[in-house]
């Protein structure tokens, strides 16, 4: 997770989670860092008012405050957690359940593309693994913040270089190209360009007014209005290689950027790993960057290769783990309970790690469909789903029942809200109040001549969905509701969501404790193709709360607003909130310096003794 840049801060965007955590209901990518939203802000709730890092007077910046590396406790973020005795070399082979469309994370709402790019890029700062309320310098040497939180002045480290590459179109070689302030401005300009297909990401920068370049190593980020997340977004900015994406004369062309299929098959970054190659439908390979700037600060990964094998079937992935062809896998609850008594787990060849994930799963009802327009109907649907039975029979009690979009450990979650119970009698009464009755005696409810019949999308690669959906179908049928199940490949699933041509879906989101619900829940996002608000939720009161939450810095007020928002979602039930899963990780015992932090297990800290290192097959 080290140096994963803006992608790791706001990997919320959206991206429709390719079924994260291996057992999340859309398990299309068997990796812990999935995120529809591209928000991976896994923070502890902060008491009182927002706390900025230790500050000193900002010379030449009237009314501002500055942060220096010394006050942050480390010259580079999280350097103290890297093992100075680590031996370089070795590999980490992971698995994903589906290939990605391209490697350009801005235009590809796929969690895999975001994760691949995160390996290759860095950001201005990064949260401390152990104390995630603290930001520490990464690409930034220091920064200053105006008292009104509208202007951030950034000073870059010198000697940070882009990965060398040969342009696949022009054949021009690019070597020794230093990262400058212009590369950060280029990133912001690309995201804010209306012709670029990155609507989810653009929502987080909507109040970012401009980037002003002072010189090659200094720039200012100006915000048009106070925004609570401006610190996170600013310090999470990553540069973008202009020499790759604007390798032509004239102004930047957003449509050309979208359609640059050849360049969008590669990644050029400045981070700890370099993109080696992408074997379509087989594997993606990354190699350690020998010129990564973190090396000189003792904050660089030791593993030489990170490889993602594309293995569609969950049993095949598990067998690959047992045989040593995979080094790490996020297990399903069924695998965790029933398969980890095998020899590699007993003799220590494989080790298990379990911790509560910052995510939740849900069923989303497309509110554009008249079937789901009435909140009474949506509450009835929730009360017809026996989540306790699913929790026990499908998830083996390795999940917690969700009540809303925030982590159950977060102060933003309203403890007074309890999950709607499984109560078929009360649900039938709500349906009758909404006008749904079985007029012709065929066992299916109807209203105004329309049968209560709809289709639920099911991810073809998700064993949990395949077990759960028939259970839901059965309990709905007992109440007179006909739910059809459509099993689709992940690429089709994503397309249906982006085009909003679905009736009901089952997905998961990351769940930041310090939230900005704008992208998923604000009405302005409901009509946008590819939006995270794919269900089309619109609520004026919720909009007002979201907007106030974005400009409120007082923590007590933020908690009050967030709980009001949770109560609206609880009553409206645009989602049936399902479960908060546990991350269930199986990993080779070869790895040293394996640690679990509030934000997860940073793979960048892992290392393997030289006599236990293994090569990458085929290299």
JSON list of C-alpha atoms in Angstrom, two decimals, residues 45 59 94 120 183 223 235 244 302 307 329 379 419 421 440 459 510 522 594 610:
[
{"chain": "A", "resi": 45, "resn": "UNK", "atom": "CA", "xyz": [-12.59, 8.55, 13.81]},
{"chain": "A", "resi": 59, "resn": "UNK", "atom": "CA", "xyz": [7.77, 31.72, 5.65]},
{"chain": "A", "resi": 94, "resn": "UNK", "atom": "CA", "xyz": [-1.37, -12.66, -6.61]},
{"chain": "A", "resi": 120, "resn": "UNK", "atom": "CA", "xyz": [3.65, 2.37, -10.33]},
{"chain": "A", "resi": 183, "resn": "UNK", "atom": "CA", "xyz": [3.13, 17.04, -14.18]},
{"chain": "A", "resi": 223, "resn": "UNK", "atom": "CA", "xyz": [-9.72, 25.59, -3.94]},
{"chain": "A", "resi": 235, "resn": "UNK", "atom": "CA", "xyz": [-1.80, 15.67, -0.56]},
{"chain": "A", "resi": 244, "resn": "UNK", "atom": "CA", "xyz": [3.26, 10.02, -22.71]},
{"chain": "A", "resi": 302, "resn": "UNK", "atom": "CA", "xyz": [12.28, -5.21, -1.26]},
{"chain": "A", "resi": 307, "resn": "UNK", "atom": "CA", "xyz": [2.69, -10.54, -10.57]},
{"chain": "A", "resi": 329, "resn": "UNK", "atom": "CA", "xyz": [-5.02, -15.08, -1.77]},
{"chain": "A", "resi": 379, "resn": "UNK", "atom": "CA", "xyz": [-38.07, -1.51, 3.11]},
{"chain": "A", "resi": 419, "resn": "UNK", "atom": "CA", "xyz": [-30.76, -3.50, 10.87]},
{"chain": "A", "resi": 421, "resn": "UNK", "atom": "CA", "xyz": [-35.29, -7.45, 10.74]},
{"chain": "A", "resi": 440, "resn": "UNK", "atom": "CA", "xyz": [-55.50, -12.90, -10.22]},
{"chain": "A", "resi": 459, "resn": "UNK", "atom": "CA", "xyz": [-21.55, -12.02, -10.94]},
{"chain": "A", "resi": 510, "resn": "UNK", "atom": "CA", "xyz": [-14.98, 0.51, 0.44]},
{"chain": "A", "resi": 522, "resn": "UNK", "atom": "CA", "xyz": [-25.65, 13.12, -4.37]},
{"chain": "A", "resi": 594, "resn": "UNK", "atom": "CA", "xyz": [4.11, -8.84, 7.70]},
{"chain": "A", "resi": 610, "resn": "UNK", "atom": "CA", "xyz": [17.50, -14.80, -0.14]}
]
